[in-house]
Short mmCIF file of C-alpha atoms and ligand atoms in Angstrom, two decimals:
data_model
loop_
_atom_site.label_atom_id
_atom_site.label_comp_id
_atom_site.label_asym_id
_atom_site.label_seq_id
_atom_site.Cartn_x
_atom_site.Cartn_y
_atom_site.Cartn_z
CA MET Q 1 -28.19 27.07 32.70
CA LEU Q 2 -31.67 26.13 32.18
CA LYS Q 3 -33.92 29.26 32.34
CA TRP Q 4 -36.74 29.02 34.75
CA PRO Q 5 -39.79 31.60 35.11
CA GLN Q 6 -39.41 34.11 37.57
CA ALA Q 7 -42.70 33.62 38.71
CA VAL Q 8 -45.15 30.44 39.28
CA THR Q 9 -48.94 30.32 39.85
CA ILE Q 10 -49.62 28.36 42.82
CA LYS Q 11 -53.53 26.65 42.99
CA GLU Q 12 -54.16 25.07 46.40
CA VAL Q 13 -55.98 22.00 45.90
CA GLY Q 14 -56.13 20.65 49.70
CA PRO Q 15 -59.13 21.95 50.62
CA ARG Q 16 -60.43 19.86 47.92
CA ASP Q 17 -58.51 17.61 46.85
CA GLY Q 18 -57.38 16.55 50.00
CA LEU Q 19 -60.15 16.68 52.22
CA GLN Q 20 -61.97 14.58 49.76
CA ASN Q 21 -59.73 12.00 50.87
CA GLU Q 22 -60.32 12.27 54.32
CA GLU Q 23 -61.98 9.00 56.21
CA ILE Q 24 -62.96 11.79 58.53
CA PHE Q 25 -65.40 14.67 58.25
CA VAL Q 26 -63.98 17.50 58.99
CA PRO Q 27 -66.08 19.84 60.60
CA THR Q 28 -67.72 22.71 58.24
CA VAL Q 29 -66.35 25.10 60.27
CA ASP Q 30 -62.97 24.00 60.51
CA LYS Q 31 -62.69 23.84 57.24
CA VAL Q 32 -63.95 27.18 57.03
CA HIS Q 33 -61.31 27.77 59.28
CA LEU Q 34 -58.89 26.55 57.52
CA ILE Q 35 -59.82 28.82 54.18
CA ASN Q 36 -59.87 31.71 55.81
CA GLN Q 37 -55.71 30.95 56.62
CA LEU Q 38 -55.29 30.10 53.29
CA SER Q 39 -56.47 33.12 52.03
CA ARG Q 40 -54.24 35.33 53.91
CA THR Q 41 -51.16 33.43 52.71
CA GLY Q 42 -50.84 35.16 49.85
CA LEU Q 43 -52.20 32.18 47.99
CA SER Q 44 -54.44 33.60 44.54
CA TYR Q 45 -56.11 30.68 44.10
CA ILE Q 46 -57.94 28.25 46.34
CA GLU Q 47 -60.17 25.08 45.42
CA VAL Q 48 -62.05 25.37 48.07
CA THR Q 49 -64.39 22.30 47.95
CA SER Q 50 -66.52 20.18 45.23
CA PHE Q 51 -70.16 19.82 44.24
CA VAL Q 52 -69.98 15.96 43.66
CA HIS Q 53 -72.59 13.94 44.78
CA PRO Q 54 -72.58 13.61 48.93
CA LYS Q 55 -72.58 9.69 48.64
CA TRP Q 56 -69.83 10.13 46.12
CA ILE Q 57 -67.46 11.82 48.15
CA PRO Q 58 -68.72 12.36 52.00
CA ALA Q 59 -66.11 14.28 53.56
CA LEU Q 60 -67.15 17.11 51.07
CA ALA Q 61 -70.96 17.08 51.22
CA ASP Q 62 -71.00 20.63 53.05
CA SER Q 63 -69.60 22.49 49.32
CA GLU Q 64 -72.59 24.57 49.90
CA GLN Q 65 -72.41 25.57 52.98
CA VAL Q 66 -68.80 25.96 53.16
CA VAL Q 67 -68.65 28.05 49.90
CA LYS Q 68 -71.27 30.58 51.43
CA SER Q 69 -69.10 31.00 54.40
CA ILE Q 70 -65.61 31.77 53.71
CA ASN Q 71 -64.33 35.34 54.10
CA ARG Q 72 -63.91 36.39 50.21
CA GLU Q 73 -60.03 38.04 49.89
CA LYS Q 74 -59.58 40.39 47.47
CA GLY Q 75 -57.24 38.80 44.74
CA VAL Q 76 -57.78 35.35 45.76
CA ARG Q 77 -59.50 33.19 42.82
CA TYR Q 78 -62.32 31.06 44.99
CA ALA Q 79 -63.20 27.41 42.87
CA ALA Q 80 -65.06 23.69 43.28
CA LEU Q 81 -65.09 20.52 41.21
CA VAL Q 82 -68.75 20.10 39.57
CA PRO Q 83 -69.02 17.17 37.87
CA ASN Q 84 -72.92 18.32 36.09
CA GLN Q 85 -75.77 20.90 35.62
CA LYS Q 86 -77.06 19.47 39.18
CA GLY Q 87 -73.35 20.59 40.90
CA LEU Q 88 -73.63 23.73 38.81
CA GLU Q 89 -76.37 24.81 39.86
CA LYS Q 90 -75.45 24.52 43.09
CA ALA Q 91 -71.92 26.06 42.84
CA ILE Q 92 -73.73 28.96 41.05
CA GLU Q 93 -76.24 29.52 43.71
CA SER Q 94 -72.66 29.34 46.26
CA ASN Q 95 -71.81 31.82 44.01
CA ILE Q 96 -67.70 30.94 43.49
CA ASP Q 97 -65.50 32.68 41.45
CA GLU Q 98 -64.64 29.70 38.99
CA VAL Q 99 -65.67 25.81 37.64
CA SER Q 100 -63.93 23.57 37.44
CA VAL Q 101 -65.03 20.60 35.75
CA PHE Q 102 -62.72 17.07 35.81
CA LEU Q 103 -62.94 13.64 33.18
CA SER Q 104 -60.29 11.21 32.68
CA VAL Q 105 -57.92 9.87 29.62
CA SER Q 106 -59.43 6.19 31.04
CA GLU Q 107 -62.21 4.83 30.07
CA THR Q 108 -61.70 2.32 33.04
CA HIS Q 109 -60.94 5.27 35.91
CA ASN Q 110 -63.54 7.73 34.71
CA MET Q 111 -66.00 4.80 34.94
CA LYS Q 112 -65.63 4.75 38.13
CA ASN Q 113 -64.87 8.22 38.77
CA MET Q 114 -68.25 9.76 36.89
CA ASN Q 115 -70.90 6.70 37.10
CA LYS Q 116 -70.22 7.33 33.14
CA SER Q 117 -67.98 6.75 29.91
CA ILE Q 118 -65.60 9.17 28.55
CA GLN Q 119 -68.09 9.33 25.09
CA ASP Q 120 -70.65 10.07 27.37
CA THR Q 121 -69.01 12.31 30.18
CA LEU Q 122 -67.93 15.00 27.22
CA PRO Q 123 -71.90 16.57 26.42
CA ILE Q 124 -71.68 16.57 30.20
CA LEU Q 125 -68.97 19.21 30.31
CA GLN Q 126 -70.05 20.76 27.48
CA SER Q 127 -73.31 22.17 28.48
CA VAL Q 128 -72.25 22.46 32.45
CA ILE Q 129 -68.94 24.85 30.88
CA HIS Q 130 -71.29 26.53 28.18
CA ASP Q 131 -74.21 27.23 31.12
CA ALA Q 132 -70.86 28.44 33.41
CA LYS Q 133 -69.02 31.40 30.82
CA ARG Q 134 -72.43 32.76 30.78
CA SER Q 135 -73.53 32.69 34.16
CA GLY Q 136 -69.93 34.92 34.72
CA LYS Q 137 -67.81 31.81 35.89
CA SER Q 138 -63.96 30.99 34.38
CA VAL Q 139 -63.93 27.67 33.86
CA ARG Q 140 -60.59 24.91 34.33
CA GLY Q 141 -60.61 21.69 32.55
CA TYR Q 142 -58.75 19.32 34.67
CA LEU Q 143 -58.19 15.71 32.47
CA SER Q 144 -56.69 12.45 34.79
CA THR Q 145 -54.65 9.63 34.86
CA VAL Q 146 -52.84 10.48 32.05
CA PHE Q 147 -49.61 9.36 33.23
CA GLY Q 148 -50.66 6.58 34.45
CA CYS Q 149 -54.14 4.13 35.09
CA PRO Q 150 -54.51 2.14 38.11
CA TYR Q 151 -56.99 -0.28 36.34
CA GLU Q 152 -55.48 0.65 32.43
CA GLY Q 153 -51.36 1.64 32.85
CA GLU Q 154 -50.25 4.32 30.04
CA ILE Q 155 -53.10 5.75 27.71
CA SER Q 156 -51.58 7.67 24.80
CA HIS Q 157 -50.03 10.97 23.92
CA GLN Q 158 -52.47 10.74 20.84
CA LYS Q 159 -55.62 10.06 23.52
CA ILE Q 160 -53.99 13.17 25.39
CA LEU Q 161 -53.76 15.09 23.27
CA LYS Q 162 -57.21 15.13 21.05
CA LEU Q 163 -59.31 15.37 24.95
CA CYS Q 164 -56.79 18.01 26.01
CA ASP Q 165 -58.65 19.84 22.13
CA LYS Q 166 -61.70 18.96 22.57
CA LEU Q 167 -62.26 20.71 26.51
CA LEU Q 168 -59.58 23.60 24.92
CA GLU Q 169 -62.90 23.93 22.36
CA MET Q 170 -65.26 23.76 25.16
CA GLY Q 171 -64.47 26.71 26.59
CA VAL Q 172 -61.94 26.09 28.99
CA TYR Q 173 -59.17 28.30 29.58
CA GLU Q 174 -56.33 26.08 31.59
CA ILE Q 175 -56.30 22.22 31.45
CA SER Q 176 -54.75 20.94 35.08
CA LEU Q 177 -52.58 17.05 33.59
CA GLY Q 178 -53.17 15.05 36.60
CA ASP Q 179 -50.75 12.38 37.93
CA THR Q 180 -53.85 10.60 39.42
CA ILE Q 181 -51.56 8.41 41.36
CA GLY Q 182 -47.76 9.45 41.93
CA VAL Q 183 -46.52 7.13 38.68
CA ALA Q 184 -45.03 10.04 36.37
CA THR Q 185 -41.20 10.09 36.16
CA PRO Q 186 -39.63 13.26 34.43
CA LYS Q 187 -38.31 11.52 30.88
CA GLN Q 188 -42.68 10.45 30.66
CA VAL Q 189 -43.32 14.66 32.03
CA GLN Q 190 -41.47 16.00 29.15
CA GLU Q 191 -41.78 13.41 26.39
CA LEU Q 192 -45.51 14.22 27.59
CA LEU Q 193 -45.27 18.81 27.54
CA ASN Q 194 -42.55 18.29 24.23
CA THR Q 195 -45.57 16.51 22.43
CA LEU Q 196 -48.40 19.10 24.50
CA LEU Q 197 -46.73 22.09 24.03
CA LYS Q 198 -46.29 22.11 20.07
CA ARG Q 199 -50.31 21.96 20.48
CA PHE Q 200 -50.77 24.34 23.48
CA SER Q 201 -48.72 27.29 24.89
CA ALA Q 202 -47.36 26.74 28.49
CA LYS Q 203 -50.29 29.06 29.51
CA GLN Q 204 -53.02 26.78 28.53
CA ILE Q 205 -51.27 23.14 30.39
CA ALA Q 206 -50.87 22.84 34.91
CA MET Q 207 -49.84 19.92 36.20
CA HIS Q 208 -51.22 18.45 39.31
CA TYR Q 209 -48.94 15.86 40.51
CA HIS Q 210 -50.02 13.41 43.28
CA ASN Q 211 -46.42 12.16 45.31
CA THR Q 212 -47.14 8.52 45.53
CA ARG Q 213 -43.42 7.56 44.90
CA GLY Q 214 -41.55 10.38 45.43
CA THR Q 215 -41.30 11.80 42.06
CA ALA Q 216 -43.69 15.07 42.40
CA LEU Q 217 -41.17 17.54 43.30
CA ALA Q 218 -39.11 16.01 40.10
CA ASN Q 219 -42.23 16.54 37.95
CA VAL Q 220 -42.19 19.85 38.94
CA THR Q 221 -38.35 20.47 37.89
CA ALA Q 222 -38.79 19.01 34.37
CA SER Q 223 -42.50 20.54 33.86
CA LEU Q 224 -40.42 24.01 34.86
CA ASP Q 225 -37.95 23.03 31.93
CA ALA Q 226 -40.46 23.25 29.18
CA GLY Q 227 -41.80 26.51 30.38
CA ILE Q 228 -44.70 25.63 32.40
CA ILE Q 229 -46.32 28.23 35.28
CA THR Q 230 -49.56 26.81 37.19
CA PHE Q 231 -48.87 23.98 38.71
CA ASP Q 232 -51.72 22.84 41.97
CA SER Q 233 -50.65 21.62 45.23
CA SER Q 234 -52.19 20.74 48.66
CA LEU Q 235 -50.42 22.39 51.35
CA GLY Q 236 -48.83 19.75 54.15
CA GLY Q 237 -49.33 17.14 51.46
CA LEU Q 238 -53.27 16.42 51.57
CA GLY Q 239 -54.62 14.92 48.79
CA GLY Q 240 -55.53 11.37 46.59
CA CYS Q 241 -58.52 10.48 44.63
CA PRO Q 242 -60.92 7.56 46.02
CA TYR Q 243 -61.89 6.40 43.00
CA ALA Q 244 -58.01 5.34 41.85
CA PRO Q 245 -56.48 2.37 44.46
CA GLY Q 246 -52.78 4.02 44.88
CA ALA Q 247 -53.62 7.76 44.75
CA SER Q 248 -52.02 9.43 47.45
CA GLY Q 249 -51.31 12.87 48.71
CA ASN Q 250 -50.40 15.94 46.20
CA VAL Q 251 -47.60 17.37 45.88
CA ALA Q 252 -46.74 19.49 49.27
CA THR Q 253 -47.46 22.88 48.97
CA ASP Q 254 -45.43 23.69 51.57
CA ASP Q 255 -41.76 21.52 50.15
CA LEU Q 256 -43.24 23.07 46.54
CA LEU Q 257 -42.70 26.69 48.14
CA TYR Q 258 -39.59 26.03 49.47
CA MET Q 259 -37.87 25.15 46.58
CA LEU Q 260 -39.26 27.37 43.91
CA HIS Q 261 -38.43 30.29 46.40
CA LYS Q 262 -34.46 28.97 46.28
CA MET Q 263 -35.15 28.43 42.54
CA ASP Q 264 -35.85 32.50 42.70
CA ILE Q 265 -39.07 31.52 41.20
CA GLN Q 266 -41.60 34.37 43.48
CA THR Q 267 -44.82 32.76 44.02
CA GLY Q 268 -46.14 35.83 46.59
CA VAL Q 269 -47.38 32.64 49.19
CA ASP Q 270 -45.86 34.12 52.21
CA MET Q 271 -44.04 30.46 53.81
CA SER Q 272 -44.15 30.79 57.46
CA GLU Q 273 -48.26 31.06 57.32
CA LEU Q 274 -48.39 28.64 54.58
CA LEU Q 275 -46.82 26.43 57.15
CA LYS Q 276 -49.65 27.00 60.07
CA ALA Q 277 -52.46 26.18 58.16
CA SER Q 278 -50.90 23.35 57.31
CA VAL Q 279 -50.43 22.21 61.17
CA TYR Q 280 -53.69 24.07 61.52
CA ILE Q 281 -55.34 20.90 59.55
CA GLN Q 282 -53.05 18.35 60.76
CA GLU Q 283 -54.29 18.98 64.12
CA ARG Q 284 -58.13 18.57 63.28
CA LEU Q 285 -56.64 15.56 61.10
CA GLY Q 286 -55.06 13.37 64.49
CA ARG Q 287 -52.17 12.50 62.20
CA PRO Q 288 -48.84 13.44 60.41
CA LEU Q 289 -49.19 14.54 57.03
CA SER Q 290 -46.44 13.76 54.38
CA SER Q 291 -45.19 17.30 53.96
CA HIS Q 292 -41.11 17.45 55.08
CA SER Q 293 -41.49 21.03 54.73
CA LEU Q 294 -43.67 20.54 57.78
CA LEU Q 295 -41.82 18.38 59.65
CA VAL Q 296 -39.05 20.71 60.07
CA TYR Q 297 -40.99 23.46 61.13
CA GLN Q 298 -42.27 21.59 64.24
CA ASN Q 299 -38.51 19.91 64.79
CA LYS Q 300 -37.25 23.81 64.98
CA LYS Q 301 -40.26 24.88 66.64
CA HIS Q 302 -39.55 21.69 69.53
P1 HMG C 401 -74.65 9.45 39.20
O1 HMG C 401 -75.29 8.51 40.50
O2 HMG C 401 -74.67 8.97 38.07
O3 HMG C 401 -75.71 10.91 38.80
O4 HMG C 401 -73.53 9.78 39.88
P2 HMG C 401 -76.41 10.77 37.68
O5 HMG C 401 -77.09 12.22 37.35
O6 HMG C 401 -77.72 9.08 37.31
O7 HMG C 401 -77.90 10.83 39.49
C1 HMG C 401 -78.49 10.48 40.30
C2 HMG C 401 -78.81 11.15 41.49
O8 HMG C 401 -77.77 11.78 42.00
C3 HMG C 401 -80.21 11.74 41.23
O9 HMG C 401 -80.95 11.45 42.49
C4 HMG C 401 -78.99 13.13 41.23
O10 HMG C 401 -79.75 14.32 41.50
C5 HMG C 401 -77.95 12.92 42.61
P3 HMG C 401 -81.94 11.45 43.06
O11 HMG C 401 -82.29 11.68 41.72
O12 HMG C 401 -81.43 10.04 42.37
O13 HMG C 401 -83.05 11.01 44.14
N1 HMG C 401 -76.75 13.94 42.14
C6 HMG C 401 -76.20 14.84 43.05
N2 HMG C 401 -76.36 15.04 43.64
C7 HMG C 401 -75.55 15.98 44.23
N3 HMG C 401 -74.54 16.42 43.22
C8 HMG C 401 -74.77 16.18 42.50
C9 HMG C 401 -75.45 15.20 41.73
N4 HMG C 401 -75.01 14.65 40.27
C10 HMG C 401 -76.20 14.12 40.63
N5 HMG C 401 -73.33 17.26 42.07
C11 HMG C 401 -71.55 11.80 39.73
C12 HMG C 401 -72.28 10.81 38.63
C13 HMG C 401 -70.73 12.81 38.28
C14 HMG C 401 -72.29 13.15 39.65
C15 HMG C 401 -70.78 10.95 40.50
O14 HMG C 401 -70.24 10.46 39.92
C16 HMG C 401 -69.49 11.83 41.38
O15 HMG C 401 -69.91 13.19 42.06
N6 HMG C 401 -69.11 12.10 41.14
C17 HMG C 401 -68.04 12.95 41.08
C18 HMG C 401 -66.17 11.48 42.01
C19 HMG C 401 -65.34 12.02 42.65
O16 HMG C 401 -65.23 13.15 43.27
N7 HMG C 401 -63.82 12.29 42.36
C20 HMG C 401 -63.18 13.06 43.55
C21 HMG C 401 -62.48 13.84 42.18
S1 HMG C 401 -61.88 13.73 41.06
C22 HMG C 401 -60.43 13.82 40.89
O17 HMG C 401 -59.55 13.97 42.31
C23 HMG C 401 -58.81 13.95 39.79
C24 HMG C 401 -58.46 15.19 40.32
O18 HMG C 401 -57.70 15.78 41.57
C25 HMG C 401 -57.04 15.47 39.36
C26 HMG C 401 -56.70 14.01 39.53
O19 HMG C 401 -55.64 14.01 40.34
O20 HMG C 401 -56.07 13.43 39.13
C27 HMG C 401 -59.09 16.10 39.79
MG1 MG C 402 -55.83 14.89 42.58
#
């Protein structure tokens, strides 16, 4: 029998990855309410917003206000996406706990998302990582489109390895590997993790699956088999990158919790409290969310 970990860490990215992709602007007070609700579920990590250009991501234009207004629960680390020094200044001003830098392994996606080549992005990230750490912030790194890019297709393992090396050398403590457009399958996951885990420890790698084609939970299982113990997810299955056509929601935290708990893998997160938060944001958005467990929960209640 395969040996799975006894416990994993879930990094909730719904307030950022989820809301960045919504057409409607969720009022600040509702975002704050949502994050406060999530803070009481037992989650130890919440990515709450992005300090990116508001013209590029208008849905998160209130990032400073959000971070300054939430109730910080003990034992929860609050993180935000930061693309450059301007974003870092605001992140530090808001006293966020952790900064997430991001880069794509695809040249075209990086250009569309960051308005720069990979080569020109790296020194910017280096200075952000350096200055964030000097200000006492931990720094996480995202690599996007690692299983496929909407513009360039599959990217070589060599290129992914090289960029992982660079981010770790620059000082991130963990790299979150993004299946930005949800194309990955367990075979691809096994092959990539086989390569990466020869070089890096499982503690340095997190998986960030989008569920565009319904393969996200299968990919989580393949990652568990390989020894991965950190997963990003979004409540209700919210999520998507506006600069990656075809990107839809992250693996739903609700469904991830259901599967992990039934596999006797601890997360520390209270499923019923998480579902209440999913119901809350679903009502605010005024459309049904994609989480299967949320649907089951609602059908039971009626
Ligand atoms: P740019 O236009 O090239 O920026 O955007 P610039 O450095 O040339 O500056 C132009 C103007 O923007 C200046 O203002 C700057 O001050 C201002 P002006 O002097 O003209 O008045 N500016 C800013 N304002 C506010 N906050 C800032 C900021 N930076 C510059 N941080 C930039 C470059 C990177 C800022 C832009 O491309 C951007 O904001 N991109 C973010 C796109 C984004 O958020 N994408 C989604 C997140 S990534 C994702 O979802 C994938 C992930 O989930 C993993 C996965 O699924 O794979 C993480
Ligand atoms: Mg994402």
